PDB file of C-alpha atoms in Angstrom:
ATOM      1  CA  SER A  15     117.623  99.155  23.599  1.00 86.00           C
ATOM      2  CA  GLN A  16     119.264 100.996  26.314  1.00 87.00           C
ATOM      3  CA  THR A  17     117.518 102.359  29.024  1.00 93.00           C
ATOM      4  CA  ILE A  18     118.860 104.369  32.186  1.00 96.00           C
ATOM      5  CA  HIS A  19     117.647 104.473  35.744  1.00 96.00           C
ATOM      6  CA  GLN A  20     117.775 106.785  38.777  1.00 97.00           C
ATOM      7  CA  TRP A  21     116.684 106.594  42.152  1.00 95.00           C
ATOM      8  CA  PRO A  22     115.168 108.142  44.188  1.00 96.00           C
ATOM      9  CA  ALA A  23     113.185 110.942  41.980  1.00 95.00           C
ATOM     10  CA  THR A  24     113.397 113.161  44.829  1.00 96.00           C
ATOM     11  CA  LEU A  25     115.065 113.736  47.935  1.00 97.00           C
ATOM     12  CA  VAL A  26     114.655 116.068  50.950  1.00 97.00           C
ATOM     13  CA  GLN A  27     117.898 115.878  53.336  1.00 97.00           C
ATOM     14  CA  PRO A  28     118.505 117.893  56.317  1.00 97.00           C
ATOM     15  CA  VAL A  29     122.151 119.700  56.366  1.00 97.00           C
ATOM     16  CA  GLY A  30     125.004 117.265  57.779  1.00 96.00           C
ATOM     17  CA  SER A  31     123.526 114.054  56.372  1.00 97.00           C
ATOM     18  CA  PRO A  32     124.791 111.692  54.315  1.00 97.00           C
ATOM     19  CA  LEU A  33     123.582 110.720  50.943  1.00 97.00           C
ATOM     20  CA  SER A  34     123.675 108.064  48.220  1.00 97.00           C
ATOM     21  CA  LEU A  35     122.052 108.201  44.486  1.00 97.00           C
ATOM     22  CA  GLU A  36     122.274 105.408  42.275  1.00 97.00           C
ATOM     23  CA  CYS A  37     122.220 105.331  38.296  1.00 97.00           C
ATOM     24  CA  THR A  38     122.042 101.993  36.424  1.00 97.00           C
ATOM     25  CA  VAL A  39     122.013 101.358  33.029  1.00 97.00           C
ATOM     26  CA  GLU A  40     120.799  98.401  31.098  1.00 95.00           C
ATOM     27  CA  GLY A  41     121.124  97.044  27.438  1.00 94.00           C
ATOM     28  CA  THR A  42     125.111  98.423  26.823  1.00 92.00           C
ATOM     29  CA  SER A  43     128.247  96.787  28.143  1.00 91.00           C
ATOM     30  CA  ASN A  44     131.174  99.417  28.971  1.00 93.00           C
ATOM     31  CA  PRO A  45     129.458 102.654  28.981  1.00 95.00           C
ATOM     32  CA  ASN A  46     131.040 105.805  29.754  1.00 94.00           C
ATOM     33  CA  LEU A  47     129.043 107.145  32.472  1.00 96.00           C
ATOM     34  CA  TYR A  48     128.415 111.005  33.987  1.00 95.00           C
ATOM     35  CA  TRP A  49     127.111 112.835  37.187  1.00 96.00           C
ATOM     36  CA  TYR A  50     125.832 116.464  36.337  1.00 95.00           C
ATOM     37  CA  ARG A  51     123.990 118.904  38.466  1.00 95.00           C
ATOM     38  CA  GLN A  52     122.011 121.416  37.163  1.00 94.00           C
ATOM     39  CA  ALA A  53     120.855 124.661  38.829  1.00 86.00           C
ATOM     40  CA  ALA A  54     117.112 125.345  37.870  1.00 81.00           C
ATOM     41  CA  GLY A  55     116.486 126.382  34.364  1.00 76.00           C
ATOM     42  CA  ARG A  56     120.297 126.414  33.267  1.00 81.00           C
ATOM     43  CA  GLY A  57     123.003 124.262  31.743  1.00 86.00           C
ATOM     44  CA  LEU A  58     124.945 121.454  33.104  1.00 93.00           C
ATOM     45  CA  GLN A  59     127.892 121.121  35.431  1.00 91.00           C
ATOM     46  CA  LEU A  60     129.553 117.690  35.036  1.00 92.00           C
ATOM     47  CA  LEU A  61     130.835 116.614  38.274  1.00 94.00           C
ATOM     48  CA  PHE A  62     132.232 113.169  37.925  1.00 94.00           C
ATOM     49  CA  TYR A  63     132.754 110.884  34.816  1.00 92.00           C
ATOM     50  CA  SER A  64     133.717 107.381  34.512  1.00 94.00           C
ATOM     51  CA  VAL A  65     135.357 104.999  31.254  1.00 92.00           C
ATOM     52  CA  GLY A  66     135.490 101.873  33.405  1.00 92.00           C
ATOM     53  CA  ILE A  67     134.935 100.070  36.522  1.00 94.00           C
ATOM     54  CA  GLY A  68     136.694 101.992  39.479  1.00 90.00           C
ATOM     55  CA  GLN A  69     137.810 104.613  37.462  1.00 92.00           C
ATOM     56  CA  ILE A  70     136.407 107.569  38.142  1.00 92.00           C
ATOM     57  CA  SER A  71     137.558 111.374  37.177  1.00 89.00           C
ATOM     58  CA  SER A  72     136.345 114.352  39.155  1.00 87.00           C
ATOM     59  CA  GLU A  73     135.937 117.734  37.401  1.00 83.00           C
ATOM     60  CA  VAL A  74     134.897 119.692  40.177  1.00 80.00           C
ATOM     61  CA  PRO A  75     136.322 119.909  44.086  1.00 65.00           C
ATOM     62  CA  GLN A  76     133.344 119.464  46.464  1.00 79.00           C
ATOM     63  CA  ASN A  77     132.318 117.059  49.234  1.00 89.00           C
ATOM     64  CA  LEU A  78     130.978 114.789  46.699  1.00 94.00           C
ATOM     65  CA  SER A  79     132.323 111.447  45.620  1.00 95.00           C
ATOM     66  CA  ALA A  80     131.341 109.076  42.819  1.00 96.00           C
ATOM     67  CA  SER A  81     132.177 105.456  42.756  1.00 96.00           C
ATOM     68  CA  ARG A  82     131.267 102.422  39.922  1.00 96.00           C
ATOM     69  CA  PRO A  83     131.047  99.321  41.689  1.00 95.00           C
ATOM     70  CA  GLN A  84     129.794  97.408  38.449  1.00 95.00           C
ATOM     71  CA  ASP A  85     129.944  98.092  35.084  1.00 95.00           C
ATOM     72  CA  ARG A  86     126.668  99.165  34.631  1.00 96.00           C
ATOM     73  CA  GLN A  87     126.324 100.930  37.986  1.00 97.00           C
ATOM     74  CA  PHE A  88     127.324 104.647  38.991  1.00 97.00           C
ATOM     75  CA  ILE A  89     126.717 106.165  42.656  1.00 97.00           C
ATOM     76  CA  LEU A  90     127.069 109.508  43.865  1.00 97.00           C
ATOM     77  CA  SER A  91     127.735 110.161  47.564  1.00 96.00           C
ATOM     78  CA  SER A  92     128.138 112.500  50.130  1.00 96.00           C
ATOM     79  CA  LYS A  93     129.190 112.320  54.121  1.00 95.00           C
ATOM     80  CA  LYS A  94     127.638 115.280  55.326  1.00 96.00           C
ATOM     81  CA  LEU A  95     125.435 117.544  52.862  1.00 96.00           C
ATOM     82  CA  LEU A  96     125.760 121.152  52.462  1.00 95.00           C
ATOM     83  CA  LEU A  97     122.901 123.622  51.492  1.00 94.00           C
ATOM     84  CA  SER A  98     124.684 124.129  48.361  1.00 92.00           C
ATOM     85  CA  ASP A  99     124.433 120.545  47.477  1.00 93.00           C
ATOM     86  CA  SER A 100     120.505 121.570  46.354  1.00 94.00           C
ATOM     87  CA  GLY A 101     120.114 121.113  42.768  1.00 94.00           C
ATOM     88  CA  PHE A 102     118.590 118.237  40.174  1.00 96.00           C
ATOM     89  CA  TYR A 103     121.340 115.549  39.890  1.00 97.00           C
ATOM     90  CA  LEU A 104     121.061 113.880  36.344  1.00 97.00           C
ATOM     91  CA  CYS A 105     123.135 110.500  35.101  1.00 98.00           C
ATOM     92  CA  ALA A 106     123.811 110.163  31.655  1.00 97.00           C
ATOM     93  CA  TRP A 107     125.803 107.447  29.600  1.00 96.00           C
ATOM     94  CA  SER A 108     127.353 106.883  26.418  1.00 94.00           C
ATOM     95  CA  LYS A 109     128.996 104.250  24.080  1.00 92.00           C
ATOM     96  CA  SER A 110     132.774 104.403  24.591  1.00 86.00           C
ATOM     97  CA  ARG A 111     134.256 106.754  22.089  1.00 82.00           C
ATOM     98  CA  SER A 112     131.001 108.394  21.682  1.00 86.00           C
ATOM     99  CA  TYR A 113     129.793 111.966  21.409  1.00 83.00           C
ATOM    100  CA  GLU A 114     126.420 111.515  22.282  1.00 92.00           C
ATOM    101  CA  GLN A 115     124.904 111.326  26.120  1.00 95.00           C
ATOM    102  CA  TYR A 116     121.790 109.713  26.907  1.00 96.00           C
ATOM    103  CA  PHE A 117     120.083 110.895  30.170  1.00 97.00           C
ATOM    104  CA  GLY A 118     118.713 109.509  32.823  1.00 97.00           C
ATOM    105  CA  PRO A 119     115.155 111.079  34.234  1.00 96.00           C
ATOM    106  CA  GLY A 120     117.034 112.950  37.375  1.00 96.00           C
ATOM    107  CA  THR A 121     116.836 113.532  41.245  1.00 97.00           C
ATOM    108  CA  ARG A 122     115.865 116.405  42.625  1.00 96.00           C
ATOM    109  CA  LEU A 123     117.690 116.888  45.982  1.00 96.00           C
ATOM    110  CA  THR A 124     116.609 119.641  48.312  1.00 96.00           C
ATOM    111  CA  VAL A 125     119.048 119.964  51.242  1.00 96.00           C
ATOM    112  CA  THR A 126     117.137 121.738  54.199  1.00 96.00           C
TER     113      THR A 126
ATOM    114  CA  THR B  19     139.070 127.214  28.609  1.00 62.00           C
ATOM    115  CA  GLN B  20     136.494 126.314  26.267  1.00 67.00           C
ATOM    116  CA  LEU B  21     133.124 128.247  26.510  1.00 84.00           C
ATOM    117  CA  LEU B  22     129.926 128.111  24.384  1.00 92.00           C
ATOM    118  CA  GLU B  23     127.279 131.293  24.777  1.00 94.00           C
ATOM    119  CA  GLN B  24     123.668 130.480  24.028  1.00 96.00           C
ATOM    120  CA  SER B  25     121.492 133.184  23.195  1.00 95.00           C
ATOM    121  CA  PRO B  26     119.087 134.073  23.759  1.00 96.00           C
ATOM    122  CA  GLN B  27     118.766 132.909  27.495  1.00 95.00           C
ATOM    123  CA  PHE B  28     115.084 133.434  27.177  1.00 96.00           C
ATOM    124  CA  LEU B  29     112.655 133.657  24.418  1.00 97.00           C
ATOM    125  CA  SER B  30     108.765 133.674  24.562  1.00 97.00           C
ATOM    126  CA  ILE B  31     106.920 133.706  21.130  1.00 96.00           C
ATOM    127  CA  GLN B  32     103.271 133.111  19.794  1.00 97.00           C
ATOM    128  CA  GLU B  33     102.086 129.606  17.894  1.00 97.00           C
ATOM    129  CA  GLY B  34     103.088 129.594  14.513  1.00 97.00           C
ATOM    130  CA  GLU B  35     105.924 132.139  14.706  1.00 97.00           C
ATOM    131  CA  ASN B  36     109.760 131.155  13.421  1.00 97.00           C
ATOM    132  CA  LEU B  37     112.506 131.351  15.858  1.00 97.00           C
ATOM    133  CA  THR B  38     116.317 130.937  15.914  1.00 98.00           C
ATOM    134  CA  VAL B  39     118.628 129.904  18.677  1.00 98.00           C
ATOM    135  CA  TYR B  40     122.364 130.220  18.564  1.00 97.00           C
ATOM    136  CA  CYS B  41     124.990 128.376  19.957  1.00 97.00           C
ATOM    137  CA  ASN B  42     128.735 130.530  19.759  1.00 96.00           C
ATOM    138  CA  SER B  43     132.171 129.614  20.649  1.00 94.00           C
ATOM    139  CA  SER B  44     135.756 130.749  19.912  1.00 91.00           C
ATOM    140  CA  SER B  45     136.699 126.987  20.291  1.00 91.00           C
ATOM    141  CA  VAL B  46     136.625 124.280  17.660  1.00 92.00           C
ATOM    142  CA  PHE B  47     135.051 121.387  18.338  1.00 92.00           C
ATOM    143  CA  SER B  48     134.822 117.882  17.184  1.00 90.00           C
ATOM    144  CA  SER B  49     131.269 117.692  16.958  1.00 92.00           C
ATOM    145  CA  LEU B  50     127.937 119.799  18.310  1.00 95.00           C
ATOM    146  CA  GLN B  51     124.571 118.585  19.735  1.00 96.00           C
ATOM    147  CA  TRP B  52     121.522 120.192  20.329  1.00 97.00           C
ATOM    148  CA  TYR B  53     119.155 118.543  23.547  1.00 97.00           C
ATOM    149  CA  ARG B  54     115.864 119.446  24.313  1.00 97.00           C
ATOM    150  CA  GLN B  55     114.829 119.295  28.001  1.00 96.00           C
ATOM    151  CA  GLU B  56     111.320 119.746  29.470  1.00 94.00           C
ATOM    152  CA  PRO B  57     110.603 120.255  33.073  1.00 90.00           C
ATOM    153  CA  GLY B  58     111.708 117.770  35.842  1.00 91.00           C
ATOM    154  CA  GLU B  59     113.106 115.315  32.962  1.00 94.00           C
ATOM    155  CA  GLY B  60     116.670 114.761  31.689  1.00 95.00           C
ATOM    156  CA  PRO B  61     117.501 116.258  28.567  1.00 96.00           C
ATOM    157  CA  VAL B  62     116.936 114.551  24.951  1.00 97.00           C
ATOM    158  CA  LEU B  63     119.092 114.206  22.484  1.00 96.00           C
ATOM    159  CA  LEU B  64     118.078 115.760  19.404  1.00 97.00           C
ATOM    160  CA  VAL B  65     120.628 115.979  16.442  1.00 96.00           C
ATOM    161  CA  THR B  66     124.583 115.589  16.122  1.00 95.00           C
ATOM    162  CA  VAL B  67     126.273 117.409  13.749  1.00 95.00           C
ATOM    163  CA  VAL B  68     129.776 116.835  12.663  1.00 93.00           C
ATOM    164  CA  THR B  69     131.036 118.768   9.691  1.00 94.00           C
ATOM    165  CA  GLY B  70     131.591 122.093   8.901  1.00 94.00           C
ATOM    166  CA  GLY B  71     128.627 123.695   7.382  1.00 95.00           C
ATOM    167  CA  GLU B  72     126.255 120.613   8.165  1.00 96.00           C
ATOM    168  CA  VAL B  73     122.594 121.179   8.001  1.00 97.00           C
ATOM    169  CA  LYS B  74     120.466 118.272   9.446  1.00 97.00           C
ATOM    170  CA  LYS B  75     116.501 118.914   9.373  1.00 97.00           C
ATOM    171  CA  LEU B  76     114.093 117.102  12.068  1.00 95.00           C
ATOM    172  CA  LYS B  77     110.376 118.293  10.941  1.00 95.00           C
ATOM    173  CA  ARG B  78     110.196 121.735  11.676  1.00 97.00           C
ATOM    174  CA  LEU B  79     113.806 121.698  13.358  1.00 97.00           C
ATOM    175  CA  THR B  80     116.843 122.903  11.197  1.00 98.00           C
ATOM    176  CA  PHE B  81     120.204 122.606  12.540  1.00 98.00           C
ATOM    177  CA  GLN B  82     123.257 123.743  11.439  1.00 97.00           C
ATOM    178  CA  PHE B  83     126.921 123.465  11.733  1.00 97.00           C
ATOM    179  CA  GLY B  84     129.311 126.655  11.144  1.00 95.00           C
ATOM    180  CA  ASP B  85     132.024 126.378   8.451  1.00 95.00           C
ATOM    181  CA  ALA B  86     134.605 126.501  11.316  1.00 95.00           C
ATOM    182  CA  ARG B  87     132.704 124.341  13.543  1.00 94.00           C
ATOM    183  CA  LYS B  88     132.968 126.940  16.061  1.00 94.00           C
ATOM    184  CA  ASP B  89     129.055 127.799  16.383  1.00 95.00           C
ATOM    185  CA  SER B  90     125.757 126.451  15.318  1.00 97.00           C
ATOM    186  CA  SER B  91     122.102 127.362  15.145  1.00 97.00           C
ATOM    187  CA  LEU B  92     118.824 126.092  15.478  1.00 98.00           C
ATOM    188  CA  HIS B  93     115.746 127.275  13.836  1.00 98.00           C
ATOM    189  CA  ILE B  94     112.146 126.132  14.166  1.00 97.00           C
ATOM    190  CA  THR B  95     109.616 127.058  11.589  1.00 98.00           C
ATOM    191  CA  ALA B  96     105.731 127.518  12.963  1.00 97.00           C
ATOM    192  CA  ALA B  97     106.714 126.912  16.445  1.00 97.00           C
ATOM    193  CA  GLN B  98     104.086 125.019  18.373  1.00 97.00           C
ATOM    194  CA  PRO B  99     103.193 124.881  22.159  1.00 96.00           C
ATOM    195  CA  GLY B 100     104.921 121.075  22.157  1.00 95.00           C
ATOM    196  CA  ASP B 101     108.334 123.145  21.177  1.00 96.00           C
ATOM    197  CA  THR B 102     108.301 124.441  24.659  1.00 96.00           C
ATOM    198  CA  GLY B 103     111.137 123.492  26.591  1.00 96.00           C
ATOM    199  CA  LEU B 104     114.890 124.271  27.869  1.00 96.00           C
ATOM    200  CA  TYR B 105     117.618 123.745  24.271  1.00 97.00           C
ATOM    201  CA  LEU B 106     120.994 123.204  24.993  1.00 96.00           C
ATOM    202  CA  CYS B 107     123.677 123.025  22.771  1.00 96.00           C
ATOM    203  CA  ALA B 108     126.724 121.066  23.581  1.00 96.00           C
ATOM    204  CA  GLY B 109     130.497 121.061  21.965  1.00 94.00           C
ATOM    205  CA  ALA B 110     132.505 117.771  21.716  1.00 90.00           C
ATOM    206  CA  ASP B 111     136.452 118.400  22.220  1.00 82.00           C
ATOM    207  CA  SER B 112     139.036 116.006  20.923  1.00 76.00           C
ATOM    208  CA  ASN B 113     138.662 113.895  24.238  1.00 76.00           C
ATOM    209  CA  TYR B 114     134.732 113.094  23.872  1.00 74.00           C
ATOM    210  CA  GLN B 115     133.962 115.466  26.727  1.00 83.00           C
ATOM    211  CA  LEU B 116     131.117 117.539  26.706  1.00 90.00           C
ATOM    212  CA  ILE B 117     131.178 121.336  26.942  1.00 91.00           C
ATOM    213  CA  TRP B 118     127.881 122.688  27.742  1.00 93.00           C
ATOM    214  CA  GLY B 119     125.635 125.913  26.879  1.00 94.00           C
ATOM    215  CA  ALA B 120     123.801 127.769  29.379  1.00 94.00           C
ATOM    216  CA  GLY B 121     120.674 126.606  27.653  1.00 95.00           C
ATOM    217  CA  THR B 122     117.364 128.901  26.056  1.00 96.00           C
ATOM    218  CA  LYS B 123     114.215 128.540  27.810  1.00 96.00           C
ATOM    219  CA  LEU B 124     111.651 128.527  24.838  1.00 97.00           C
ATOM    220  CA  ILE B 125     107.954 129.262  25.509  1.00 97.00           C
ATOM    221  CA  ILE B 126     105.558 128.907  22.678  1.00 97.00           C
ATOM    222  CA  LYS B 127     102.394 130.329  23.728  1.00 96.00           C
ATOM    223  CA  PRO B 128      99.034 128.982  22.403  1.00 94.00           C
TER     224      PRO B 128
END
């Protein structure tokens, strides 16, 4: 069966510090991978998605970036965090050409 | 730009009552999904509906996709405290990208 991991679970970082969130998927090959941000109790904002190694599409201009160095690894980064980067970050995967997405447990990021 | 509107945004009812949550758009979707999310966790897929007019049942939950594939509803019969959570709908476009509703926060009081 497939599983998806995210870490860390929670993170408190000062403004201006760098960020690296990691997501890995097990039990499947060549998944589509997604990074979302969610405001408290609200819907999901798609940040980045990837259909393959090194292939990243950005949905929202911001100071975040994403990379996919391996087939089942997806990384969300920032060089300098802003207060507005605080939120709940979710990684998801789907099979190629599938509607259904499966989510990781999320990372709660607080920028102070 | 495709949009999905969910209503109500917030619903608090007593255990045993019935409720319906709606997801509406002016756009046609290839499919529509419903997810449930508990605080501090990722959303969990409940159901995918693909065909216009389709009805799917998951125990006490009934999901319907509109005939024109622009809207959907989720009906819960005899709600229980375990149904508490954030319910999200998401419509898929022809490129397999999901358009997300803002969610309905549901609280079932014992």
